[in-house]
PDB file of C-alpha atoms in Angstrom:
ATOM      1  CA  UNK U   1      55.882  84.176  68.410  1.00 64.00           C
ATOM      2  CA  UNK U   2      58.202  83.625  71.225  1.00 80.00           C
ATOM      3  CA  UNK U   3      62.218  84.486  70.687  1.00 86.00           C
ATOM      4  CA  UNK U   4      65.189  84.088  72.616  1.00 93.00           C
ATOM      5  CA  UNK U   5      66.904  87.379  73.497  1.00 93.00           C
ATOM      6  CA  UNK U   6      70.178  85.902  74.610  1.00 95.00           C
ATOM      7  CA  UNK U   7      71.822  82.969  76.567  1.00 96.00           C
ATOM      8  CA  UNK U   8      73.842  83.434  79.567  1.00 97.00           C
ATOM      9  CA  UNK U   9      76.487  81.247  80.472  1.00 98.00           C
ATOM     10  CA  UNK U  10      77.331  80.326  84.260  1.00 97.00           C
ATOM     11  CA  UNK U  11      80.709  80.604  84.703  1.00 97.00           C
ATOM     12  CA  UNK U  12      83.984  80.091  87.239  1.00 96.00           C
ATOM     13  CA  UNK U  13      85.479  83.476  86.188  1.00 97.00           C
ATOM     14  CA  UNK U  14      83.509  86.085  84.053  1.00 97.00           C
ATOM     15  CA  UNK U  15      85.911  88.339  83.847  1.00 97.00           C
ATOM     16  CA  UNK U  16      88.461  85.567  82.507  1.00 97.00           C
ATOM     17  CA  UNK U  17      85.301  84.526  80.433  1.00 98.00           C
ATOM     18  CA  UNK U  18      84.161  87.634  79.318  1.00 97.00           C
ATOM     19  CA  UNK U  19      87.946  88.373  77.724  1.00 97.00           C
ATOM     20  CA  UNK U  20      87.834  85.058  76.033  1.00 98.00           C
ATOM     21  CA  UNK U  21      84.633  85.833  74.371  1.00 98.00           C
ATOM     22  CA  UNK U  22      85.107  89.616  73.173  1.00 97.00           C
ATOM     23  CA  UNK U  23      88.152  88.225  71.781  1.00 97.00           C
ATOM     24  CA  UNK U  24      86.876  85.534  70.245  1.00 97.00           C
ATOM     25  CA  UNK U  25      83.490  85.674  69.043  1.00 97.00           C
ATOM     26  CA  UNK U  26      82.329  89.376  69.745  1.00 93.00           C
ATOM     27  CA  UNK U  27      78.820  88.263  69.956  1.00 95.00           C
ATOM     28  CA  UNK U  28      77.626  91.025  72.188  1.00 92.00           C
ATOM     29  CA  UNK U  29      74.438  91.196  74.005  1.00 92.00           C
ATOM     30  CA  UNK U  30      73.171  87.673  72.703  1.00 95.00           C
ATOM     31  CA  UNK U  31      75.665  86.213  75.085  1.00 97.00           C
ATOM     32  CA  UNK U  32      75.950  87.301  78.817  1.00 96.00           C
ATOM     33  CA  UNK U  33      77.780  85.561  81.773  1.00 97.00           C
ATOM     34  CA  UNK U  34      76.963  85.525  85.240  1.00 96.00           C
ATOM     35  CA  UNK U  35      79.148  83.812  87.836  1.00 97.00           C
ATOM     36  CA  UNK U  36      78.244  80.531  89.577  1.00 95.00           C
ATOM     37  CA  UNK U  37      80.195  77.440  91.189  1.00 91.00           C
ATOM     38  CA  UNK U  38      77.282  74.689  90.360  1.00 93.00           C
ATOM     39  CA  UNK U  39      78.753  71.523  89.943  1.00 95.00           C
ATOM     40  CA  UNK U  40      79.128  69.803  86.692  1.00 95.00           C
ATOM     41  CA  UNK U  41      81.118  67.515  84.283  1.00 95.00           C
ATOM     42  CA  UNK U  42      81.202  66.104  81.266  1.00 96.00           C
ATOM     43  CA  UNK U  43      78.764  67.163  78.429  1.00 97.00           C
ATOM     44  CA  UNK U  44      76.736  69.989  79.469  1.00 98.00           C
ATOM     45  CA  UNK U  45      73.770  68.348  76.859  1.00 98.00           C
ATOM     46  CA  UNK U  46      74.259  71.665  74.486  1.00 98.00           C
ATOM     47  CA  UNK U  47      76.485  73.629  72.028  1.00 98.00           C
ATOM     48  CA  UNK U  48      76.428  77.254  70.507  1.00 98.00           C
ATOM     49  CA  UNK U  49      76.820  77.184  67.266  1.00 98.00           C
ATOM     50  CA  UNK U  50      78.251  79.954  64.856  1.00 98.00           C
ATOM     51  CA  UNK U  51      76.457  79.877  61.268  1.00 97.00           C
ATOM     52  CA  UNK U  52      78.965  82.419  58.751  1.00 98.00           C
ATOM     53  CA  UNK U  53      79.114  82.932  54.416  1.00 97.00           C
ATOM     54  CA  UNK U  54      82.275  80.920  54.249  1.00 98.00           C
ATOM     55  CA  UNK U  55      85.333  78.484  55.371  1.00 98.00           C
ATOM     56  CA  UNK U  56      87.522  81.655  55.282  1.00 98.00           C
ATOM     57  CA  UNK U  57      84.950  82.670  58.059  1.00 98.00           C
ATOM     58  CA  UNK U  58      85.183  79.861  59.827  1.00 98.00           C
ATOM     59  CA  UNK U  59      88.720  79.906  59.865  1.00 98.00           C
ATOM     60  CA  UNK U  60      88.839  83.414  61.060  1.00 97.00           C
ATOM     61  CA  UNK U  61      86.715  82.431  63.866  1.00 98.00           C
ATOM     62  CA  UNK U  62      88.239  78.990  65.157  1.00 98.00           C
ATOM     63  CA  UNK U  63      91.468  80.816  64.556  1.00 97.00           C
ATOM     64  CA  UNK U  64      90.559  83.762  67.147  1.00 97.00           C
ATOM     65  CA  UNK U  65      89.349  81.383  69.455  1.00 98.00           C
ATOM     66  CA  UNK U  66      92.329  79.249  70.209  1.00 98.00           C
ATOM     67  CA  UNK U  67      94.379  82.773  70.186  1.00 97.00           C
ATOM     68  CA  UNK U  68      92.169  83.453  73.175  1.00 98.00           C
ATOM     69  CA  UNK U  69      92.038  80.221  75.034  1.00 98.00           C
ATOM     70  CA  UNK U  70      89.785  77.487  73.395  1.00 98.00           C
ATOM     71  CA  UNK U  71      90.826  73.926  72.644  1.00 98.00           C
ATOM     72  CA  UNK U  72      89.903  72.395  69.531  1.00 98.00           C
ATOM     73  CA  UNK U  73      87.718  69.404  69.835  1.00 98.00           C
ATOM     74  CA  UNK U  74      87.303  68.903  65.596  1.00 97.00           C
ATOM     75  CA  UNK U  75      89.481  70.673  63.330  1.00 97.00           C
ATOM     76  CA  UNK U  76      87.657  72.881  60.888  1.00 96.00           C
ATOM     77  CA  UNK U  77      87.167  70.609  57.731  1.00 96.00           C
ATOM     78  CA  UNK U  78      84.975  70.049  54.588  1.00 95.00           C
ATOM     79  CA  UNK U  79      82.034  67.593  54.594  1.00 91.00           C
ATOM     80  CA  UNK U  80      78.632  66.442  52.924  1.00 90.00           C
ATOM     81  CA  UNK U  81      76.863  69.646  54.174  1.00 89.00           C
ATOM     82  CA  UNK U  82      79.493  72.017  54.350  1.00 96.00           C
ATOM     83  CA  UNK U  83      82.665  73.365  56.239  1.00 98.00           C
ATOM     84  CA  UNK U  84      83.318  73.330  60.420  1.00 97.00           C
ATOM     85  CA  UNK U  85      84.686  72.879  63.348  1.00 97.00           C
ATOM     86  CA  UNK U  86      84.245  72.503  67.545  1.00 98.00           C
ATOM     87  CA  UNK U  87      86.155  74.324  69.866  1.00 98.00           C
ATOM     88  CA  UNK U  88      85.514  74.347  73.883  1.00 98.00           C
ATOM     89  CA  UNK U  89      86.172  77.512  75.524  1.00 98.00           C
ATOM     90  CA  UNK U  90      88.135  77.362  78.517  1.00 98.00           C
ATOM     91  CA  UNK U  91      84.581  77.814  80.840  1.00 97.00           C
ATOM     92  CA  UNK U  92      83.855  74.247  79.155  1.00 97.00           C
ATOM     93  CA  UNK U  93      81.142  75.501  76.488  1.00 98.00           C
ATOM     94  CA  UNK U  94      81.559  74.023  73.457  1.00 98.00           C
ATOM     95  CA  UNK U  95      80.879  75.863  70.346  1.00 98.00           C
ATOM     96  CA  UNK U  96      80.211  74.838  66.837  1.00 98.00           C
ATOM     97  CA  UNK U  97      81.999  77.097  63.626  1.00 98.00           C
ATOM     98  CA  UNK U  98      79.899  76.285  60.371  1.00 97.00           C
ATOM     99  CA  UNK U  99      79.334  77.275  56.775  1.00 98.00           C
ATOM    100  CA  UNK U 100      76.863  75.378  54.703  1.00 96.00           C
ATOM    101  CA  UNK U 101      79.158  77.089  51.701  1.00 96.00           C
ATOM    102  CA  UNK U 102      82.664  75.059  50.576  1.00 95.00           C
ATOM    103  CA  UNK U 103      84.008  77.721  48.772  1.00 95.00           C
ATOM    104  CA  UNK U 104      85.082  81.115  49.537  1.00 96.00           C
ATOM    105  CA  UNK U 105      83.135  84.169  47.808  1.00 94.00           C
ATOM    106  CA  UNK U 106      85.689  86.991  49.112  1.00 95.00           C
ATOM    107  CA  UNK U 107      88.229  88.040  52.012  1.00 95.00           C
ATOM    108  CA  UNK U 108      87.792  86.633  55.767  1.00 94.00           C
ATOM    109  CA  UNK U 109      85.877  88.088  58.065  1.00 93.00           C
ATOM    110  CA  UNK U 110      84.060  87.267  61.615  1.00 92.00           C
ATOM    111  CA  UNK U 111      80.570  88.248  60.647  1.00 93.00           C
ATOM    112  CA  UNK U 112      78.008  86.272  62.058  1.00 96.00           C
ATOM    113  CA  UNK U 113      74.719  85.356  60.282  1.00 95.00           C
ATOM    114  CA  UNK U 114      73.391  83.011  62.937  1.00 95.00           C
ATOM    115  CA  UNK U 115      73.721  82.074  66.612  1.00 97.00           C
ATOM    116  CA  UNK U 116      71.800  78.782  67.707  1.00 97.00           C
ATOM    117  CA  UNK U 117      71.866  77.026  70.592  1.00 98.00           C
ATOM    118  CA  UNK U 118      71.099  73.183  70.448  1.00 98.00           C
ATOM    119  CA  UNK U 119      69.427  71.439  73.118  1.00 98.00           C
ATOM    120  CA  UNK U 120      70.752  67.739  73.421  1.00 98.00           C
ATOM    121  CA  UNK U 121      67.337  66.390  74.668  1.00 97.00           C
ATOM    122  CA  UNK U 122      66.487  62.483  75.936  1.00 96.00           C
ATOM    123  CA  UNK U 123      63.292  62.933  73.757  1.00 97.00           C
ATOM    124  CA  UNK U 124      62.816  65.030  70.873  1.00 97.00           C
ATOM    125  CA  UNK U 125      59.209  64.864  70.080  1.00 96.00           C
ATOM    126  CA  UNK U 126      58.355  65.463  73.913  1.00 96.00           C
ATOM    127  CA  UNK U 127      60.766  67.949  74.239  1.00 97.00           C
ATOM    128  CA  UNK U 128      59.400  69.305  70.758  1.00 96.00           C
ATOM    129  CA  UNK U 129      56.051  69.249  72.128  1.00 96.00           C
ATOM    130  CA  UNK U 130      56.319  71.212  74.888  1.00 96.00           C
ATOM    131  CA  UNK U 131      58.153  73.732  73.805  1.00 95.00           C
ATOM    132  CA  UNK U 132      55.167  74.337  70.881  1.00 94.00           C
ATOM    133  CA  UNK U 133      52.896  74.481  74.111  1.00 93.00           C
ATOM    134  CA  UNK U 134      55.435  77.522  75.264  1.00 92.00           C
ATOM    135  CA  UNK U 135      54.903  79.620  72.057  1.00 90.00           C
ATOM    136  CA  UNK U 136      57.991  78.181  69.751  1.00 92.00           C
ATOM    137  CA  UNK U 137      56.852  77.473  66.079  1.00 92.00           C
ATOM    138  CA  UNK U 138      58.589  74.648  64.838  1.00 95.00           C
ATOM    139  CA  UNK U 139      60.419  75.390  61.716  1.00 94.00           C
ATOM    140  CA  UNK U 140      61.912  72.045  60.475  1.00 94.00           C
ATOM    141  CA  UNK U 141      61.299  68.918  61.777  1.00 94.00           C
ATOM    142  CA  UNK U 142      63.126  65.278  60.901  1.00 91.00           C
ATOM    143  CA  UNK U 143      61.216  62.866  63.592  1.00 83.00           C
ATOM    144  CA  UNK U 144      62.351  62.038  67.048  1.00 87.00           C
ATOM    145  CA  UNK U 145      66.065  63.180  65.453  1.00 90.00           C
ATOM    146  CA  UNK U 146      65.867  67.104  64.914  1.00 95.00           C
ATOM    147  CA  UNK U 147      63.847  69.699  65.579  1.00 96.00           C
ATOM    148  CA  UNK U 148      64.719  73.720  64.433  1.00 96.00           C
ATOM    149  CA  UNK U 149      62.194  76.599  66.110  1.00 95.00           C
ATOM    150  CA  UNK U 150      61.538  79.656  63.775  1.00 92.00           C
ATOM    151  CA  UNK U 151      63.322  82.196  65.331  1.00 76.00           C
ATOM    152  CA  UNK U 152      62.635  86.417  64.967  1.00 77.00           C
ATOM    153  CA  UNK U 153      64.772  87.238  67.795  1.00 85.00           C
ATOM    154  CA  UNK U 154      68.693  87.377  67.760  1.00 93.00           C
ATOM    155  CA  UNK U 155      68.978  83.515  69.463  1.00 95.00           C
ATOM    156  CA  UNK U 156      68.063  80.315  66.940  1.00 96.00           C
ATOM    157  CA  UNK U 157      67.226  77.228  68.845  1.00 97.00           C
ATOM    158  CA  UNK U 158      67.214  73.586  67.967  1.00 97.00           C
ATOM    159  CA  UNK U 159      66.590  70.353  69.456  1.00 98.00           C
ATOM    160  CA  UNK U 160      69.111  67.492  69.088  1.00 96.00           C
ATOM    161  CA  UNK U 161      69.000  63.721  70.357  1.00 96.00           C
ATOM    162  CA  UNK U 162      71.300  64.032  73.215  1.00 96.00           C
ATOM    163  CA  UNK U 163      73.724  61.324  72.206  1.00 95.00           C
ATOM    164  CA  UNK U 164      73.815  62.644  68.662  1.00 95.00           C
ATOM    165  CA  UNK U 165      74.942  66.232  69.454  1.00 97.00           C
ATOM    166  CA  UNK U 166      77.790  64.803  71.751  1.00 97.00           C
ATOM    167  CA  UNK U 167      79.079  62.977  68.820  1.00 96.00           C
ATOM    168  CA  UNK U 168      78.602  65.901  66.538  1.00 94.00           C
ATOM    169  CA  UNK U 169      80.605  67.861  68.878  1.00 96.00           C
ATOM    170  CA  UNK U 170      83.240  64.723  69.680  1.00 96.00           C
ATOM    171  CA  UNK U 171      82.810  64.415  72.879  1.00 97.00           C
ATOM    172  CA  UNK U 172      81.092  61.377  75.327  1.00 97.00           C
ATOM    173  CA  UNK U 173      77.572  61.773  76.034  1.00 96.00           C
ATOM    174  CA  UNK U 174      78.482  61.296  79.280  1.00 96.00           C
ATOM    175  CA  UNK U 175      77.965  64.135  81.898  1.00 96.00           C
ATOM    176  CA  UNK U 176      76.365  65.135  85.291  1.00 95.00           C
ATOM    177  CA  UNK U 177      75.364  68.116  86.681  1.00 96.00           C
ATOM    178  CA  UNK U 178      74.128  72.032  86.054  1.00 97.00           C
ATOM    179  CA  UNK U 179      73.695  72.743  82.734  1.00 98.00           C
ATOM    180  CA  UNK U 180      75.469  76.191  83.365  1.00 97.00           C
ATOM    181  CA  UNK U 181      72.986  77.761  80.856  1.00 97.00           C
ATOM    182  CA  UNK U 182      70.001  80.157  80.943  1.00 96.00           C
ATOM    183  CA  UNK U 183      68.011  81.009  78.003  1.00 96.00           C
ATOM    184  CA  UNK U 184      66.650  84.886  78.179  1.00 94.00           C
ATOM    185  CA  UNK U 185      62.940  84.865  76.255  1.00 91.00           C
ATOM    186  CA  UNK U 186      59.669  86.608  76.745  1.00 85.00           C
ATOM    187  CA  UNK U 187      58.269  82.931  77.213  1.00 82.00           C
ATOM    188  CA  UNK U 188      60.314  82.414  80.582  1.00 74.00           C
ATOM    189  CA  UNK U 189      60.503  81.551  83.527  1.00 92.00           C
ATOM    190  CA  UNK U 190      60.192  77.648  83.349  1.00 95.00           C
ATOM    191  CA  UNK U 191      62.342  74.522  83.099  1.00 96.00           C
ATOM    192  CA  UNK U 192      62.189  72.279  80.333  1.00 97.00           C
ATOM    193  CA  UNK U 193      61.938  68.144  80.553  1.00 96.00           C
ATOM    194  CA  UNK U 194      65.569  67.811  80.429  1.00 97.00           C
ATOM    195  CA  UNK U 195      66.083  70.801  83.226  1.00 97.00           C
ATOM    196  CA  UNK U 196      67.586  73.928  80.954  1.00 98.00           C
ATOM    197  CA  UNK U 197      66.097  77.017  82.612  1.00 96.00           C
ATOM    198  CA  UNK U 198      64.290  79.881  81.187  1.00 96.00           C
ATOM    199  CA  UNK U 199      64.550  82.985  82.094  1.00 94.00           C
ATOM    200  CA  UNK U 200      62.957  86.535  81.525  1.00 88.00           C
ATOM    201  CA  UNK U 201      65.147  88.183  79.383  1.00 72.00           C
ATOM    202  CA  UNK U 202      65.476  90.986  81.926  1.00 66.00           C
ATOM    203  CA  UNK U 203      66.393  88.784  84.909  1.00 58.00           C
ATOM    204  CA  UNK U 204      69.533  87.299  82.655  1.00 48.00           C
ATOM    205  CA  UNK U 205      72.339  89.103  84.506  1.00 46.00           C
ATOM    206  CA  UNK U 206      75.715  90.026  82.609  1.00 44.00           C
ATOM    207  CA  UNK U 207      79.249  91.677  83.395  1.00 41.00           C
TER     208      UNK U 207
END
């Protein structure tokens, strides 16, 4: 089965970006930065999301971040399937904090059980299909809306309706340019439809 090693973020300043993040997130080898001066703005079609226990976790985390630099695009908050929030770090990524618990089992801390990148995608079920013809079994699947890979390997990935995953994130859809994101897999190297680039994990430079 293919799985995603890591994701590497193209950014201004990896130095600056590599501060924010160990301070932050601590996420390790699953994330790596490379430098690059591509142009883009607006939505970058994608967020990172951060899957912990607990709210207490999720505070700990969206907490860190804005210590370090990130704005706050939702506050962290209850809702039907949980507790969250969005932040955008200052390189532009936005990242998603969530716990599908409401209630806190025991004291804070910034463990995290998953890391997923979602694709926001034009069209899921074309999109879904060809990544099934790159090796990706398809874990859950709720029509043309959502798509979630099974994942072994230390990256989760998902497929969103492009539109949808800017509002889930509360931003505009709206946005032009490089994606400023490469995906480090054993299935790589290839583009998708919507033009996110796969890598081999080894080529997926880092500071």
């Amino acid at each position: 089965m293919t799985s995603i090693a890591s994701v590497t973020l193209e950014v201004a300043d990896p130095a600056a970006a590599d501060r924010f993040y160990s301070a932050a997130f601590g996420l390790g080898d699953r994330l790596r930065l490379r430098a690059s001066e591509e142009p883009t703005s607006g939505f970058r079609g994608f967020t990172l999301s951060l899957v912990v226990s607990q709210p207490a976790d999720v505070d700990a985390l969206h907490d860190a971040a804005v210590q370090a630099g990130a704005t706050t695009l939702k506050p962290a908050a209850k809702s039907l399937w949980g507790y969250g929030g969005v932040v955008q770090a200052p390189d532009g990524t936005i990242w998603q904090l969530a716990s599908s618990s409401k209630k806190n089992t025991g004291p804070a801390t910034r463990q995290v059980d998953e890391f997923v990148l979602l694709l926001g995608v034009e069209d899921v079920k074309a999109s879904k299909q060809f990544y099934v013809e790159h090796g990706l079994a398809v874990g859950k699947s709720f029509g043309g809306k959502y798509v979630e890979f099974a994942a072994e390997g230390p990256v989760k990935l998902a497929l969103y309706k492009r539109s949808g995953l800017a509002k889930v994130a509360g931003v505009s859809p709206d946005g032009t340019g490089s994606h400023r994101l490469a995906i480090g897999s054993d299935a790589g190297p290839f583009t998708d439809p919507d033009g996110f680039a796969w890598t081999t994990a080894s080529e997926s430079a880092s500071v």
